Coordinates of C-alpha atoms in Angstrom, one line a residue:
Chain J
X237 CA 36.4 -11.4 -6.0
X238 CA 35.1 -14.2 -8.3
X239 CA 31.8 -15.8 -7.2
X240 CA 33.1 -19.2 -8.0
X241 CA 35.9 -20.8 -6.1
X242 CA 37.5 -24.2 -6.5
X243 CA 39.4 -25.6 -3.5
X244 CA 41.6 -28.6 -4.2
X245 CA 45.2 -29.9 -4.0
X246 CA 47.8 -28.1 -6.0
X247 CA 47.6 -30.7 -8.9
X248 CA 45.4 -31.8 -11.7
X249 CA 43.8 -35.1 -10.6
X250 CA 40.2 -34.7 -9.6
X251 CA 40.3 -30.9 -10.0
X252 CA 41.2 -30.7 -13.6
X253 CA 37.9 -31.9 -15.2
X254 CA 36.2 -29.2 -13.1
X255 CA 38.7 -26.6 -14.2
X256 CA 38.1 -27.6 -17.9
X257 CA 34.4 -27.2 -17.5
X258 CA 34.6 -23.9 -15.7
X259 CA 36.9 -22.7 -18.5
X260 CA 34.5 -24.0 -21.1
X261 CA 31.7 -22.0 -19.4
X262 CA 34.0 -18.9 -19.5
X263 CA 33.4 -18.7 -15.7
X264 CA 35.8 -16.5 -13.8
X265 CA 36.9 -18.7 -10.9
X266 CA 39.3 -18.6 -8.1
X267 CA 41.6 -21.6 -8.4
X268 CA 42.4 -22.1 -4.7
X269 CA 45.1 -24.7 -4.4
X270 CA 46.6 -26.2 -1.2
X271 CA 49.7 -28.4 -0.6
X272 CA 49.5 -31.9 0.9
X273 CA 50.9 -30.7 4.3
X274 CA 47.9 -28.3 4.6
X275 CA 45.4 -31.1 4.0
X276 CA 45.0 -32.3 7.7
X277 CA 43.9 -28.8 8.7
X278 CA 41.6 -28.4 5.7
X279 CA 40.0 -31.9 5.7
X280 CA 37.7 -31.3 8.8
X281 CA 36.3 -28.2 7.0
X282 CA 35.2 -30.2 4.0
X283 CA 31.5 -31.4 3.9
X284 CA 32.4 -35.1 4.1
X285 CA 36.1 -34.8 4.7
X286 CA 37.0 -34.8 1.0
X287 CA 38.2 -32.4 -1.7
X288 CA 37.6 -30.9 -4.2
X289 CA 34.8 -28.5 -3.2
X290 CA 33.3 -25.8 -5.3
X291 CA 31.8 -22.6 -3.9
X292 CA 29.1 -21.0 -6.1
X293 CA 27.6 -17.8 -4.9
X294 CA 28.6 -18.8 -1.4
X295 CA 27.1 -22.3 -1.6
X296 CA 29.5 -25.2 -1.1
X297 CA 29.1 -28.3 -3.3
X298 CA 31.3 -31.4 -3.4
X299 CA 31.8 -34.7 -5.2
X300 CA 33.9 -34.1 -8.4
X301 CA 31.8 -36.2 -10.8
X302 CA 28.5 -34.6 -9.6
X303 CA 30.1 -31.2 -10.0
X304 CA 31.2 -32.0 -13.5
X305 CA 27.7 -33.3 -14.5
X306 CA 26.2 -30.1 -13.1
X307 CA 28.6 -27.8 -14.9
X308 CA 28.2 -29.9 -18.1
X309 CA 24.4 -29.4 -17.9
X310 CA 24.9 -25.7 -17.3
X311 CA 27.1 -25.6 -20.4
X312 CA 24.7 -27.5 -22.6
X313 CA 27.2 -30.4 -22.7
X314 CA 24.7 -32.9 -21.3
X315 CA 22.6 -35.2 -23.4
X316 CA 19.4 -34.2 -25.3
X317 CA 17.3 -36.6 -23.2
X318 CA 17.5 -39.1 -20.4
X319 CA 18.8 -41.9 -22.6
X320 CA 21.7 -39.7 -23.9
X321 CA 22.5 -38.7 -20.3
X322 CA 22.7 -42.3 -19.4
X323 CA 25.2 -43.0 -22.1
X324 CA 27.4 -40.2 -20.9
X325 CA 27.1 -41.3 -17.2
X326 CA 27.9 -44.9 -18.2
X327 CA 31.1 -43.8 -19.9
X328 CA 32.1 -41.5 -17.0
X329 CA 31.4 -44.1 -14.3
X330 CA 33.3 -46.8 -16.2
X331 CA 36.3 -44.5 -16.5
X332 CA 35.9 -43.6 -12.9
X333 CA 36.1 -47.3 -12.0
X334 CA 39.3 -47.6 -13.9
X335 CA 40.7 -44.5 -12.1
X336 CA 39.9 -46.2 -8.8
X337 CA 41.6 -49.4 -9.8
X338 CA 44.7 -47.3 -10.3
X339 CA 44.1 -45.4 -7.0
X340 CA 43.7 -48.7 -5.2
X341 CA 47.3 -49.6 -5.7
X342 CA 48.7 -46.1 -5.7
X343 CA 47.7 -45.4 -2.1
X344 CA 48.5 -48.8 -0.6
X345 CA 50.8 -48.9 2.4
X346 CA 52.2 -52.4 2.1
X347 CA 54.9 -52.1 -0.6
X348 CA 54.9 -55.8 -1.6
X349 CA 51.1 -56.0 -2.1
X350 CA 51.3 -52.6 -3.8
X351 CA 53.8 -53.9 -6.3
X352 CA 51.8 -57.0 -7.0
X353 CA 48.5 -55.0 -7.5
X354 CA 50.3 -52.4 -9.6
X355 CA 51.7 -55.1 -11.9
X356 CA 48.2 -56.6 -12.3
X357 CA 46.7 -53.2 -13.2
X358 CA 49.5 -52.4 -15.6
X359 CA 49.7 -55.7 -17.3
X360 CA 46.0 -56.9 -17.3
X361 CA 43.4 -54.3 -16.2
X362 CA 44.8 -51.2 -18.0
X363 CA 45.3 -52.8 -21.5
X364 CA 42.0 -54.6 -21.4
X365 CA 40.1 -51.5 -20.2
X366 CA 41.8 -49.0 -22.5
X367 CA 41.2 -51.2 -25.6
X368 CA 37.5 -51.4 -24.7
X369 CA 37.2 -47.7 -24.0
X370 CA 39.0 -46.9 -27.3
X371 CA 36.5 -49.1 -29.1
X372 CA 33.7 -47.3 -27.2
X373 CA 35.0 -43.9 -28.5
X374 CA 35.3 -45.3 -32.0
X375 CA 31.7 -46.6 -31.9
X376 CA 30.5 -43.2 -30.7
X377 CA 32.0 -41.3 -33.6
X378 CA 35.1 -40.1 -31.7
X379 CA 33.4 -39.2 -28.4
X380 CA 32.6 -41.1 -25.2
X381 CA 28.9 -41.0 -26.0
X382 CA 26.1 -40.0 -28.4
X383 CA 28.5 -39.1 -31.3
X384 CA 28.9 -35.5 -30.0
X385 CA 31.0 -33.5 -27.5
X386 CA 29.7 -33.8 -23.9
X387 CA 30.9 -33.2 -20.4
X388 CA 31.9 -36.9 -20.4
X389 CA 34.7 -36.1 -22.9
X390 CA 35.9 -33.2 -20.8
X391 CA 35.9 -35.5 -17.7
X392 CA 37.8 -38.3 -19.4
X393 CA 40.4 -36.1 -21.0
X394 CA 40.7 -33.9 -17.9
X395 CA 41.3 -36.8 -15.6
X396 CA 43.7 -38.7 -17.9
X397 CA 46.7 -36.9 -16.5
X398 CA 45.9 -38.4 -13.1
X399 CA 45.8 -41.9 -14.6
X400 CA 49.1 -41.1 -16.3
X401 CA 50.6 -40.1 -12.9
X402 CA 49.5 -43.3 -11.3
X403 CA 50.4 -45.7 -14.1
X404 CA 53.6 -44.0 -15.0
X405 CA 52.9 -43.7 -18.7
X406 CA 50.5 -41.9 -21.1
X407 CA 47.4 -44.2 -21.0
X408 CA 46.2 -43.0 -24.4
X409 CA 49.4 -43.4 -26.3
X410 CA 48.6 -46.7 -27.9
X411 CA 45.0 -46.0 -28.6
X412 CA 44.3 -43.9 -31.6
X413 CA 40.6 -43.0 -30.8
X414 CA 41.6 -41.9 -27.3
X415 CA 44.4 -39.8 -28.6
X416 CA 42.1 -38.2 -31.1
X417 CA 39.6 -37.5 -28.4
X418 CA 42.2 -35.8 -26.3
X419 CA 43.3 -33.7 -29.3
X420 CA 39.8 -32.7 -30.0
X421 CA 39.1 -31.7 -26.4
X422 CA 42.4 -29.8 -26.1
X423 CA 41.6 -28.0 -29.3
X424 CA 38.4 -26.4 -27.9
X425 CA 39.4 -22.7 -27.6
X426 CA 38.5 -22.3 -23.9
X427 CA 40.4 -25.6 -23.0
X428 CA 43.4 -24.6 -25.1
X429 CA 43.5 -21.2 -23.4
X430 CA 43.2 -22.9 -19.9
X431 CA 46.0 -25.4 -20.7
X432 CA 48.2 -22.5 -21.8
X433 CA 47.8 -20.6 -18.5
X434 CA 47.5 -23.7 -16.2
X435 CA 50.1 -23.5 -13.5
Chain P
X249 CA 8.6 -61.7 -22.5
X250 CA 9.3 -58.5 -20.6
X251 CA 11.2 -55.9 -22.6
X252 CA 13.3 -55.0 -19.5
X253 CA 15.7 -57.5 -18.0
X254 CA 18.1 -57.0 -15.1
X255 CA 21.0 -59.4 -14.9
X256 CA 22.8 -59.5 -11.5
X257 CA 24.0 -61.8 -8.7
X258 CA 21.3 -63.5 -6.7
X259 CA 21.4 -60.9 -3.9
X260 CA 20.4 -57.3 -3.2
X261 CA 23.6 -55.3 -3.2
X262 CA 24.0 -53.1 -6.3
X263 CA 20.9 -54.6 -7.9
X264 CA 18.3 -53.6 -5.3
X265 CA 18.2 -49.8 -6.0
X266 CA 17.5 -50.7 -9.6
X267 CA 14.8 -53.1 -8.6
X268 CA 13.3 -50.4 -6.4
X269 CA 13.2 -47.9 -9.3
X270 CA 11.8 -50.4 -11.8
X271 CA 9.1 -51.3 -9.3
X272 CA 8.4 -47.6 -8.7
X273 CA 8.0 -47.2 -12.4
X274 CA 5.6 -50.2 -12.4
X275 CA 7.9 -51.6 -15.1
X276 CA 7.4 -55.3 -15.8
X277 CA 11.0 -56.7 -15.7
X278 CA 12.7 -60.0 -15.7
X279 CA 14.9 -60.3 -12.6
X280 CA 17.6 -62.5 -14.0
X281 CA 19.8 -63.7 -11.1
X282 CA 22.9 -65.8 -11.2
X283 CA 25.0 -67.5 -8.5
X284 CA 28.7 -66.6 -7.7
X285 CA 29.9 -69.9 -9.4
X286 CA 28.3 -68.8 -12.7
X287 CA 30.0 -65.4 -12.6
X288 CA 33.3 -66.4 -14.3
X289 CA 31.3 -67.5 -17.4
X290 CA 29.1 -64.4 -17.4
X291 CA 31.8 -61.8 -16.7
X292 CA 33.3 -61.8 -20.2
X293 CA 29.8 -61.2 -21.7
X294 CA 29.4 -58.0 -19.7
X295 CA 30.2 -54.7 -21.4
X296 CA 33.2 -53.8 -19.1
X297 CA 33.3 -57.1 -17.2
X298 CA 30.9 -55.9 -14.5
X299 CA 27.4 -56.5 -13.3
X300 CA 24.6 -55.4 -13.1
X301 CA 23.5 -54.8 -16.6
X302 CA 20.0 -53.8 -17.7
X303 CA 18.5 -54.6 -21.1
X304 CA 15.9 -52.2 -22.3
X305 CA 14.2 -53.0 -25.6
X306 CA 17.2 -55.1 -26.5
X307 CA 19.8 -52.4 -25.6
X308 CA 22.3 -53.2 -22.9
X309 CA 23.2 -50.5 -20.3
X310 CA 25.5 -50.9 -17.3
X311 CA 26.8 -49.0 -14.3
X312 CA 24.3 -49.2 -11.4
X313 CA 24.4 -45.6 -10.4
X314 CA 24.0 -44.3 -13.9
X315 CA 21.0 -46.7 -14.4
X316 CA 19.4 -45.5 -11.2
X317 CA 19.8 -41.8 -12.3
X318 CA 18.2 -42.7 -15.7
X319 CA 15.3 -44.6 -14.2
X320 CA 14.8 -41.9 -11.6
X321 CA 14.6 -39.3 -14.4
X322 CA 12.1 -41.5 -16.3
X323 CA 10.1 -41.7 -13.1
X324 CA 10.1 -38.0 -12.4
X325 CA 12.2 -38.6 -9.3
X326 CA 15.0 -36.3 -10.5
X327 CA 15.5 -32.7 -9.5
X328 CA 13.5 -29.8 -11.0
X329 CA 16.7 -28.2 -12.3
X330 CA 20.4 -28.7 -12.7
X331 CA 21.1 -27.4 -9.1
X332 CA 18.6 -29.9 -7.6
X333 CA 20.1 -32.7 -9.6
X334 CA 23.5 -31.8 -8.3
X335 CA 22.2 -32.0 -4.7
X336 CA 20.9 -35.6 -5.4
X337 CA 24.1 -36.6 -7.1
X338 CA 26.2 -35.3 -4.2
X339 CA 24.3 -37.4 -1.7
X340 CA 24.4 -40.5 -3.9
X341 CA 28.1 -40.2 -4.6
X342 CA 28.9 -39.6 -1.0
X343 CA 26.9 -42.7 0.0
X344 CA 28.6 -44.6 -2.8
X345 CA 32.0 -43.6 -1.4
X346 CA 31.0 -45.0 2.0
X347 CA 29.8 -48.2 0.4
X348 CA 33.2 -48.5 -1.3
X349 CA 35.0 -47.9 2.0
X350 CA 33.1 -51.0 3.2
X351 CA 33.8 -52.9 0.1
X352 CA 37.5 -52.1 0.3
X353 CA 37.9 -54.3 3.4
X354 CA 35.2 -56.8 2.5
X355 CA 37.0 -58.1 -0.5
X356 CA 40.6 -58.0 0.9
X357 CA 42.6 -61.1 0.6
X358 CA 45.0 -60.6 3.5
X359 CA 43.1 -61.5 6.6
X360 CA 45.3 -59.4 9.0
X361 CA 45.0 -56.2 6.9
X362 CA 41.3 -56.9 6.3
X363 CA 40.7 -57.1 10.1
X364 CA 42.6 -53.8 10.8
X365 CA 40.8 -52.0 7.9
X366 CA 37.4 -53.4 9.0
X367 CA 38.0 -52.2 12.6
X368 CA 38.9 -48.7 11.3
X369 CA 35.7 -48.5 9.2
X370 CA 33.5 -49.9 12.0
X371 CA 35.0 -47.7 14.7
X372 CA 35.8 -44.5 12.9
X373 CA 34.6 -44.2 9.3
X374 CA 31.1 -45.5 9.7
X375 CA 30.0 -43.6 12.9
X376 CA 31.4 -40.3 11.5
X377 CA 29.9 -40.8 8.1
X378 CA 26.5 -42.0 9.2
X379 CA 26.1 -39.1 11.7
X380 CA 26.9 -36.6 9.0
X381 CA 24.6 -38.3 6.5
X382 CA 21.8 -38.4 9.2
X383 CA 22.3 -34.7 9.6
X384 CA 22.1 -34.2 5.9
X385 CA 18.8 -36.0 5.8
X386 CA 17.5 -33.9 8.7
X387 CA 18.6 -30.7 7.0
X388 CA 16.8 -31.8 3.8
X389 CA 13.5 -32.3 5.5
X390 CA 13.7 -36.0 5.8
X391 CA 15.2 -36.8 2.3
X392 CA 18.7 -36.9 1.0
X393 CA 18.2 -33.8 -1.1
X394 CA 15.9 -30.9 -1.9
X395 CA 13.2 -31.7 0.8
X396 CA 11.4 -34.2 -1.5
X397 CA 11.5 -37.8 -2.6
X398 CA 14.1 -38.5 -5.3
X399 CA 15.9 -41.4 -6.8
X400 CA 18.6 -40.6 -4.4
X401 CA 16.4 -41.8 -1.5
X402 CA 15.6 -45.0 -3.4
X403 CA 19.3 -45.5 -4.0
X404 CA 20.4 -45.0 -0.4
X405 CA 17.7 -47.1 1.1
X406 CA 17.9 -49.8 -1.6
X407 CA 21.7 -50.2 -1.1
X408 CA 21.6 -50.0 2.7
X409 CA 21.2 -53.8 3.0
X410 CA 24.5 -54.2 1.2
X411 CA 26.2 -51.9 3.8
X412 CA 24.5 -54.0 6.5
X413 CA 25.9 -57.2 5.0
X414 CA 29.4 -55.8 5.0
X415 CA 29.4 -54.0 8.4
X416 CA 27.5 -56.9 10.1
X417 CA 24.9 -54.6 11.6
X418 CA 22.0 -52.3 10.6
X419 CA 23.8 -49.0 9.7
X420 CA 20.7 -46.9 10.2
X421 CA 19.7 -48.3 13.6
X422 CA 21.2 -45.5 15.7
X423 CA 20.3 -42.7 13.3
X424 CA 16.6 -41.5 13.6
X425 CA 16.6 -39.5 10.3
X426 CA 18.0 -42.4 8.3
X427 CA 15.6 -44.8 10.0
X428 CA 12.6 -42.5 9.1
X429 CA 13.9 -42.2 5.5
X430 CA 13.9 -46.0 5.2
X431 CA 10.4 -46.2 6.6
X432 CA 9.2 -43.6 4.2
X433 CA 10.8 -45.3 1.1
X434 CA 9.6 -48.7 2.2
X435 CA 6.1 -47.3 2.6
X436 CA 5.8 -46.2 -1.0
X437 CA 3.2 -48.6 -2.3
X438 CA 5.3 -50.0 -5.2
X439 CA 8.3 -50.5 -3.0
X440 CA 6.2 -52.1 -0.3
X441 CA 4.8 -54.5 -2.9
X442 CA 8.3 -55.2 -4.3
X443 CA 9.7 -56.0 -0.8
X444 CA 6.8 -58.3 -0.1
X445 CA 7.5 -60.4 -3.2
X446 CA 11.3 -60.0 -3.2
X447 CA 12.9 -63.5 -3.2

């Protein structure tokens, strides 16, 4: 039995950046997926009622961004110093905020408010954010930070399918630097192999 | 002129953990505060339209949690290894999620939905979360992680006044381990001095 086990919904979303990084590390892991109808029974068993969790040598850790930063550091995909780590964290948290702006309408109950908020994100928030983030990648030599591959790139590309699901279109399509970043990450041999076998 | 300058609203909220850490570092910093009515003019000058920002030697950084992690590492208040850093990050992100659950009702426009969501957070989310977080601090020897003072403790205590503002009561009052954590952080000489002079 593998000593590393990821437990998450049967989908990409917050799990995919972790799967990318585990793949990058060539870590043999159990990809334990559950369906939405199983969640009410699983939720109370999660440390703070949320998924994903990762079990490493029997120890449970949670919080997807924290897990990605940890795996990134283990893989040498962190910065060379505190300042470089800050640049990666800034990019990741900025992208995380954008993801949450999408989630904020996605999971609204009131259909009228949801439609208004979704239109606002699609027409205003997303184009403005994506253009700025595309510029950031351009300024950083084709990466989210420091002119080199980091766990931040794995995070942004890994989670982009979740953004696509919520927005209803490929968020990177119109942005050449973001498209190239995705191509670069998806061309990393371990990531390419993971995508090929990804259920 | 100080080489470090924090720009944020004239309030504690997301700025206070940064002020704690700059104080802990004995860093001379300009505490540049603006009023809500100035925000529309300032917002377009922020890297991704958000505050706080920190200027260090003329370089602008943003994202409050990322800044705290950076200052914590500079201060030696990070973990001793990747695993310890993960434990701090987990605690911080978990507390951040709780802060956002509060912000989600605080800034709602529809008063009826806001009242319902606020009641849910006050009666269900907050007591369950705070009890779990109190247990976490107990299990970690009186700190949020690793049985020792870290930037995570500075973050949690520094941001607790923002939670108090949103909930309308002291979130730590009923939880002995959280109360003791706050007392410990506030007794650190640099933090004590900062609180005494805090406007």
